[in-house]
């Protein structure tokens, strides 16, 4: 696709979970324990294909008879316990954000996580100082609203819904294969660029930015 004039828009958006921050083990552990609290035995491997989607959608797919608000409350309780797995920055995440800001652009997060959890995640991962905004509670096409409001010309994510959101916002759709979706799935969704991880982002950004 044609890359718009970044000098006019000055924002690059990033998904959070499994794009900027490695929340895989924390999500899986919290979900397994929350399901167990409600009497459902759902193994981690069954949850993996549903990484990156809202909690309500996980329940609908894996245990539709459960009380969704009760699951969400239990999940968030387990997620914030001191013994929960840590959520470090993904390899290349800090360098990616620094590359965006060094070029004079703004770096933003648009995530399905509620905003306060998103802010907490980037703070824990040591990325907060390199971010200009965090938008939460947005998934798939709903993310386009924030991307348009911020004037994002690129959106980076690991889920087909991120690719669709980028296109809906007329942004370059950059996929990363650090989540539950491989290159084929991201290409099938319409990704303009697919990177193995954010370690490749800074070099791509340097040549792609007008």
PDB file of C-alpha atoms in Angstrom:
ATOM      1  CA  UNK A   1       0.000   0.000   0.000  1.00  0.00           C
ATOM      2  CA  UNK A   2       1.050   3.627  -0.315  1.00  0.00           C
ATOM      3  CA  UNK A   3       2.680   4.920   2.847  1.00  0.00           C
ATOM      4  CA  UNK A   4       1.084   8.211   3.932  1.00  0.00           C
ATOM      5  CA  UNK A   5       3.093  11.270   4.848  1.00  0.00           C
ATOM      6  CA  UNK A   6       4.295  10.543   8.374  1.00  0.00           C
ATOM      7  CA  UNK A   7       5.346  14.170   8.798  1.00  0.00           C
ATOM      8  CA  UNK A   8       1.630  15.076   8.825  1.00  0.00           C
ATOM      9  CA  UNK A   9       0.506  12.415  11.282  1.00  0.00           C
ATOM     10  CA  UNK A  10       3.428  11.792  13.621  1.00  0.00           C
ATOM     11  CA  UNK A  11       2.151   8.720  15.445  1.00  0.00           C
ATOM     12  CA  UNK A  12       2.953   5.008  15.421  1.00  0.00           C
ATOM     13  CA  UNK A  13       0.659   2.630  17.260  1.00  0.00           C
ATOM     14  CA  UNK A  14       1.562  -0.636  18.961  1.00  0.00           C
ATOM     15  CA  UNK A  15      -0.552  -3.433  20.358  1.00  0.00           C
ATOM     16  CA  UNK A  16       0.417  -4.407  23.905  1.00  0.00           C
ATOM     17  CA  UNK A  17       0.132  -8.121  24.721  1.00  0.00           C
ATOM     18  CA  UNK A  18       2.698 -10.239  22.857  1.00  0.00           C
ATOM     19  CA  UNK A  19       3.696  -7.256  20.722  1.00  0.00           C
ATOM     20  CA  UNK A  20       5.337  -4.839  23.170  1.00  0.00           C
ATOM     21  CA  UNK A  21       5.093  -6.887  26.359  1.00  0.00           C
ATOM     22  CA  UNK A  22       5.559 -10.621  26.898  1.00  0.00           C
ATOM     23  CA  UNK A  23       2.429 -11.386  28.882  1.00  0.00           C
ATOM     24  CA  UNK A  24       2.019 -14.945  27.566  1.00  0.00           C
ATOM     25  CA  UNK A  25       2.763 -16.874  30.771  1.00  0.00           C
ATOM     26  CA  UNK A  26       0.911 -14.397  32.955  1.00  0.00           C
ATOM     27  CA  UNK A  27      -2.195 -14.519  30.764  1.00  0.00           C
ATOM     28  CA  UNK A  28      -2.151 -18.311  30.592  1.00  0.00           C
ATOM     29  CA  UNK A  29      -1.626 -18.795  34.320  1.00  0.00           C
ATOM     30  CA  UNK A  30      -4.300 -16.247  35.216  1.00  0.00           C
ATOM     31  CA  UNK A  31      -6.810 -17.766  32.813  1.00  0.00           C
ATOM     32  CA  UNK A  32      -6.169 -21.367  33.895  1.00  0.00           C
ATOM     33  CA  UNK A  33      -6.578 -20.392  37.545  1.00  0.00           C
ATOM     34  CA  UNK A  34      -9.677 -18.276  36.903  1.00  0.00           C
ATOM     35  CA  UNK A  35     -11.354 -21.101  35.000  1.00  0.00           C
ATOM     36  CA  UNK A  36     -10.455 -23.481  37.831  1.00  0.00           C
ATOM     37  CA  UNK A  37     -11.939 -21.113  40.421  1.00  0.00           C
ATOM     38  CA  UNK A  38     -15.251 -21.406  38.569  1.00  0.00           C
ATOM     39  CA  UNK A  39     -15.083 -25.162  38.224  1.00  0.00           C
ATOM     40  CA  UNK A  40     -13.795 -25.429  34.661  1.00  0.00           C
ATOM     41  CA  UNK A  41     -10.646 -27.408  33.874  1.00  0.00           C
ATOM     42  CA  UNK A  42      -9.174 -25.645  30.840  1.00  0.00           C
ATOM     43  CA  UNK A  43      -5.495 -26.413  30.120  1.00  0.00           C
ATOM     44  CA  UNK A  44      -3.070 -23.732  29.007  1.00  0.00           C
ATOM     45  CA  UNK A  45      -2.624 -25.304  25.579  1.00  0.00           C
ATOM     46  CA  UNK A  46      -6.344 -24.843  24.897  1.00  0.00           C
ATOM     47  CA  UNK A  47      -6.061 -21.156  25.722  1.00  0.00           C
ATOM     48  CA  UNK A  48      -3.033 -20.442  23.512  1.00  0.00           C
ATOM     49  CA  UNK A  49      -5.035 -20.098  20.244  1.00  0.00           C
ATOM     50  CA  UNK A  50      -7.172 -17.484  22.003  1.00  0.00           C
ATOM     51  CA  UNK A  51      -4.313 -15.254  23.132  1.00  0.00           C
ATOM     52  CA  UNK A  52      -4.834 -11.649  22.143  1.00  0.00           C
ATOM     53  CA  UNK A  53      -8.632 -11.623  22.316  1.00  0.00           C
ATOM     54  CA  UNK A  54     -10.863 -10.086  25.017  1.00  0.00           C
ATOM     55  CA  UNK A  55     -11.572 -12.113  28.141  1.00  0.00           C
ATOM     56  CA  UNK A  56     -15.280 -12.387  27.332  1.00  0.00           C
ATOM     57  CA  UNK A  57     -14.414 -13.949  23.989  1.00  0.00           C
ATOM     58  CA  UNK A  58     -12.146 -16.475  25.709  1.00  0.00           C
ATOM     59  CA  UNK A  59     -15.031 -17.539  27.928  1.00  0.00           C
ATOM     60  CA  UNK A  60     -17.427 -17.768  24.986  1.00  0.00           C
ATOM     61  CA  UNK A  61     -14.988 -19.976  23.089  1.00  0.00           C
ATOM     62  CA  UNK A  62     -13.792 -22.226  25.899  1.00  0.00           C
ATOM     63  CA  UNK A  63     -16.467 -22.365  28.603  1.00  0.00           C
ATOM     64  CA  UNK A  64     -19.629 -20.593  27.426  1.00  0.00           C
ATOM     65  CA  UNK A  65     -21.685 -21.763  30.414  1.00  0.00           C
ATOM     66  CA  UNK A  66     -19.510 -19.805  32.851  1.00  0.00           C
ATOM     67  CA  UNK A  67     -20.444 -16.460  34.365  1.00  0.00           C
ATOM     68  CA  UNK A  68     -18.319 -14.067  32.307  1.00  0.00           C
ATOM     69  CA  UNK A  69     -18.121 -11.208  34.856  1.00  0.00           C
ATOM     70  CA  UNK A  70     -17.099 -13.723  37.523  1.00  0.00           C
ATOM     71  CA  UNK A  71     -14.367 -15.057  35.247  1.00  0.00           C
ATOM     72  CA  UNK A  72     -13.107 -11.553  34.482  1.00  0.00           C
ATOM     73  CA  UNK A  73     -12.946 -10.711  38.188  1.00  0.00           C
ATOM     74  CA  UNK A  74     -11.125 -13.957  39.015  1.00  0.00           C
ATOM     75  CA  UNK A  75      -8.716 -13.480  36.111  1.00  0.00           C
ATOM     76  CA  UNK A  76      -7.787  -9.967  37.177  1.00  0.00           C
ATOM     77  CA  UNK A  77      -7.315 -11.131  40.759  1.00  0.00           C
ATOM     78  CA  UNK A  78      -4.853 -13.826  39.669  1.00  0.00           C
ATOM     79  CA  UNK A  79      -3.164 -11.474  37.176  1.00  0.00           C
ATOM     80  CA  UNK A  80      -2.242  -9.018  39.917  1.00  0.00           C
ATOM     81  CA  UNK A  81      -1.138 -11.450  42.602  1.00  0.00           C
ATOM     82  CA  UNK A  82       2.511 -11.098  43.665  1.00  0.00           C
ATOM     83  CA  UNK A  83       3.277 -14.648  42.528  1.00  0.00           C
ATOM     84  CA  UNK A  84       1.951 -14.074  39.001  1.00  0.00           C
ATOM     85  CA  UNK A  85       4.570 -14.530  36.253  1.00  0.00           C
ATOM     86  CA  UNK A  86       6.416 -11.351  35.337  1.00  0.00           C
ATOM     87  CA  UNK A  87       5.691  -9.532  32.062  1.00  0.00           C
ATOM     88  CA  UNK A  88       8.944  -8.190  30.587  1.00  0.00           C
ATOM     89  CA  UNK A  89       9.279  -6.120  27.455  1.00  0.00           C
ATOM     90  CA  UNK A  90       9.415  -8.111  24.243  1.00  0.00           C
ATOM     91  CA  UNK A  91      12.845  -8.283  22.570  1.00  0.00           C
ATOM     92  CA  UNK A  92      13.306  -5.111  20.556  1.00  0.00           C
ATOM     93  CA  UNK A  93      10.353  -3.295  22.136  1.00  0.00           C
ATOM     94  CA  UNK A  94      12.345  -0.534  23.815  1.00  0.00           C
ATOM     95  CA  UNK A  95      14.469   0.041  20.707  1.00  0.00           C
ATOM     96  CA  UNK A  96      11.328   0.178  18.562  1.00  0.00           C
ATOM     97  CA  UNK A  97       9.745   2.888  20.693  1.00  0.00           C
ATOM     98  CA  UNK A  98      13.002   4.812  20.852  1.00  0.00           C
ATOM     99  CA  UNK A  99      13.325   4.665  17.060  1.00  0.00           C
ATOM    100  CA  UNK A 100       9.869   6.177  16.656  1.00  0.00           C
ATOM    101  CA  UNK A 101      10.509   9.008  19.075  1.00  0.00           C
ATOM    102  CA  UNK A 102      14.027   9.672  17.785  1.00  0.00           C
ATOM    103  CA  UNK A 103      12.454  10.302  14.384  1.00  0.00           C
ATOM    104  CA  UNK A 104      10.215  12.952  15.936  1.00  0.00           C
ATOM    105  CA  UNK A 105       7.081  10.824  15.919  1.00  0.00           C
ATOM    106  CA  UNK A 106       4.861   9.795  18.831  1.00  0.00           C
ATOM    107  CA  UNK A 107       4.622   6.217  20.106  1.00  0.00           C
ATOM    108  CA  UNK A 108       1.229   5.070  21.372  1.00  0.00           C
ATOM    109  CA  UNK A 109      -0.364   1.862  22.645  1.00  0.00           C
ATOM    110  CA  UNK A 110      -3.828   0.708  21.617  1.00  0.00           C
ATOM    111  CA  UNK A 111      -4.849  -2.422  23.509  1.00  0.00           C
ATOM    112  CA  UNK A 112      -7.789  -4.634  24.427  1.00  0.00           C
ATOM    113  CA  UNK A 113      -6.650  -4.390  28.060  1.00  0.00           C
ATOM    114  CA  UNK A 114      -8.512  -1.868  30.159  1.00  0.00           C
ATOM    115  CA  UNK A 115      -6.475   1.320  30.262  1.00  0.00           C
ATOM    116  CA  UNK A 116      -5.218   1.107  33.850  1.00  0.00           C
ATOM    117  CA  UNK A 117      -3.970  -2.427  33.263  1.00  0.00           C
ATOM    118  CA  UNK A 118      -2.311  -1.326  30.039  1.00  0.00           C
ATOM    119  CA  UNK A 119      -0.519   1.498  31.825  1.00  0.00           C
ATOM    120  CA  UNK A 120       0.556  -0.874  34.556  1.00  0.00           C
ATOM    121  CA  UNK A 121       1.898  -3.356  32.025  1.00  0.00           C
ATOM    122  CA  UNK A 122       4.075  -0.832  30.192  1.00  0.00           C
ATOM    123  CA  UNK A 123       5.339   0.545  33.500  1.00  0.00           C
ATOM    124  CA  UNK A 124       6.283  -2.920  34.756  1.00  0.00           C
ATOM    125  CA  UNK A 125       8.030  -3.634  31.455  1.00  0.00           C
ATOM    126  CA  UNK A 126      10.063  -0.418  31.647  1.00  0.00           C
ATOM    127  CA  UNK A 127       8.477   1.118  28.554  1.00  0.00           C
ATOM    128  CA  UNK A 128       6.275   3.860  29.999  1.00  0.00           C
ATOM    129  CA  UNK A 129       8.817   6.659  29.553  1.00  0.00           C
ATOM    130  CA  UNK A 130       8.954   6.007  25.797  1.00  0.00           C
ATOM    131  CA  UNK A 131       5.185   6.187  25.262  1.00  0.00           C
ATOM    132  CA  UNK A 132       3.025   9.214  24.587  1.00  0.00           C
ATOM    133  CA  UNK A 133      -0.431   7.674  25.081  1.00  0.00           C
ATOM    134  CA  UNK A 134      -2.181   4.449  26.086  1.00  0.00           C
ATOM    135  CA  UNK A 135      -5.682   3.652  24.811  1.00  0.00           C
ATOM    136  CA  UNK A 136      -7.456   0.688  26.379  1.00  0.00           C
ATOM    137  CA  UNK A 137     -10.553  -1.509  26.050  1.00  0.00           C
ATOM    138  CA  UNK A 138     -10.316  -1.604  22.253  1.00  0.00           C
ATOM    139  CA  UNK A 139     -10.122  -4.777  20.164  1.00  0.00           C
ATOM    140  CA  UNK A 140      -9.856  -5.416  16.426  1.00  0.00           C
ATOM    141  CA  UNK A 141     -11.713  -2.807  14.352  1.00  0.00           C
ATOM    142  CA  UNK A 142     -12.579  -0.770  17.449  1.00  0.00           C
ATOM    143  CA  UNK A 143      -8.891   0.123  17.671  1.00  0.00           C
ATOM    144  CA  UNK A 144      -9.237   2.187  14.504  1.00  0.00           C
ATOM    145  CA  UNK A 145     -11.028   4.916  16.469  1.00  0.00           C
ATOM    146  CA  UNK A 146      -7.961   5.607  18.606  1.00  0.00           C
ATOM    147  CA  UNK A 147      -5.585   5.214  15.670  1.00  0.00           C
ATOM    148  CA  UNK A 148      -7.528   7.793  13.672  1.00  0.00           C
ATOM    149  CA  UNK A 149      -7.751  10.166  16.634  1.00  0.00           C
ATOM    150  CA  UNK A 150      -3.982   9.958  17.122  1.00  0.00           C
ATOM    151  CA  UNK A 151      -3.216  10.248  13.404  1.00  0.00           C
ATOM    152  CA  UNK A 152      -1.326   6.961  13.353  1.00  0.00           C
ATOM    153  CA  UNK A 153       0.340   6.085  10.073  1.00  0.00           C
ATOM    154  CA  UNK A 154       1.576   2.668  11.269  1.00  0.00           C
ATOM    155  CA  UNK A 155       0.013   0.108  13.595  1.00  0.00           C
ATOM    156  CA  UNK A 156       1.976  -2.908  14.818  1.00  0.00           C
ATOM    157  CA  UNK A 157       0.353  -6.025  16.247  1.00  0.00           C
ATOM    158  CA  UNK A 158       0.388  -9.808  16.492  1.00  0.00           C
ATOM    159  CA  UNK A 159      -3.297 -10.543  15.777  1.00  0.00           C
ATOM    160  CA  UNK A 160      -5.355 -10.428  12.545  1.00  0.00           C
ATOM    161  CA  UNK A 161      -7.639  -7.972  14.331  1.00  0.00           C
ATOM    162  CA  UNK A 162      -4.690  -5.582  14.594  1.00  0.00           C
ATOM    163  CA  UNK A 163      -4.182  -5.794  10.844  1.00  0.00           C
ATOM    164  CA  UNK A 164      -7.847  -5.032  10.203  1.00  0.00           C
ATOM    165  CA  UNK A 165      -7.698  -2.084  12.607  1.00  0.00           C
ATOM    166  CA  UNK A 166      -4.674  -0.639  10.830  1.00  0.00           C
ATOM    167  CA  UNK A 167      -6.398  -0.808   7.466  1.00  0.00           C
ATOM    168  CA  UNK A 168      -9.590   0.710   8.870  1.00  0.00           C
ATOM    169  CA  UNK A 169      -7.466   3.640  10.053  1.00  0.00           C
ATOM    170  CA  UNK A 170      -5.665   3.863   6.683  1.00  0.00           C
ATOM    171  CA  UNK A 171      -2.397   2.965   8.401  1.00  0.00           C
ATOM    172  CA  UNK A 172       0.402   0.621   7.373  1.00  0.00           C
ATOM    173  CA  UNK A 173      -0.348  -2.763   8.937  1.00  0.00           C
ATOM    174  CA  UNK A 174       2.783  -4.304  10.447  1.00  0.00           C
ATOM    175  CA  UNK A 175       2.429  -7.810  11.849  1.00  0.00           C
ATOM    176  CA  UNK A 176       4.801  -9.477  14.290  1.00  0.00           C
ATOM    177  CA  UNK A 177       4.869 -13.242  14.756  1.00  0.00           C
ATOM    178  CA  UNK A 178       5.459 -13.107  18.511  1.00  0.00           C
ATOM    179  CA  UNK A 179       1.868 -13.986  19.406  1.00  0.00           C
ATOM    180  CA  UNK A 180      -0.447 -16.838  18.482  1.00  0.00           C
ATOM    181  CA  UNK A 181      -0.454 -16.068  14.741  1.00  0.00           C
ATOM    182  CA  UNK A 182       2.213 -16.976  12.213  1.00  0.00           C
ATOM    183  CA  UNK A 183       3.231 -15.080   9.090  1.00  0.00           C
ATOM    184  CA  UNK A 184       0.681 -16.890   6.931  1.00  0.00           C
ATOM    185  CA  UNK A 185      -2.186 -15.878   9.215  1.00  0.00           C
ATOM    186  CA  UNK A 186      -1.046 -12.264   9.343  1.00  0.00           C
ATOM    187  CA  UNK A 187      -0.547 -12.131   5.572  1.00  0.00           C
ATOM    188  CA  UNK A 188      -3.988 -13.654   5.062  1.00  0.00           C
ATOM    189  CA  UNK A 189      -5.420 -10.856   7.202  1.00  0.00           C
ATOM    190  CA  UNK A 190      -3.761  -8.335   4.886  1.00  0.00           C
ATOM    191  CA  UNK A 191      -0.547  -7.375   6.668  1.00  0.00           C
ATOM    192  CA  UNK A 192       1.571  -5.025   4.580  1.00  0.00           C
ATOM    193  CA  UNK A 193       4.735  -6.051   6.437  1.00  0.00           C
ATOM    194  CA  UNK A 194       5.457  -9.038   8.691  1.00  0.00           C
ATOM    195  CA  UNK A 195       8.399  -9.034  11.104  1.00  0.00           C
ATOM    196  CA  UNK A 196       9.605 -11.972  13.160  1.00  0.00           C
ATOM    197  CA  UNK A 197       9.826  -9.677  16.175  1.00  0.00           C
ATOM    198  CA  UNK A 198      10.304  -6.048  17.130  1.00  0.00           C
ATOM    199  CA  UNK A 199      14.059  -6.558  16.892  1.00  0.00           C
ATOM    200  CA  UNK A 200      13.527  -5.941  13.168  1.00  0.00           C
ATOM    201  CA  UNK A 201      11.326  -2.874  13.596  1.00  0.00           C
ATOM    202  CA  UNK A 202      13.887  -0.069  13.920  1.00  0.00           C
ATOM    203  CA  UNK A 203      15.626  -1.004  10.667  1.00  0.00           C
ATOM    204  CA  UNK A 204      12.308  -1.336   8.839  1.00  0.00           C
ATOM    205  CA  UNK A 205      11.081   1.991  10.234  1.00  0.00           C
ATOM    206  CA  UNK A 206      14.236   3.816   9.207  1.00  0.00           C
ATOM    207  CA  UNK A 207      13.760   2.835   5.565  1.00  0.00           C
ATOM    208  CA  UNK A 208       9.944   3.059   5.500  1.00  0.00           C
ATOM    209  CA  UNK A 209       9.456   6.482   7.054  1.00  0.00           C
ATOM    210  CA  UNK A 210       9.309   9.207   4.389  1.00  0.00           C
TER     211      UNK A 210
END
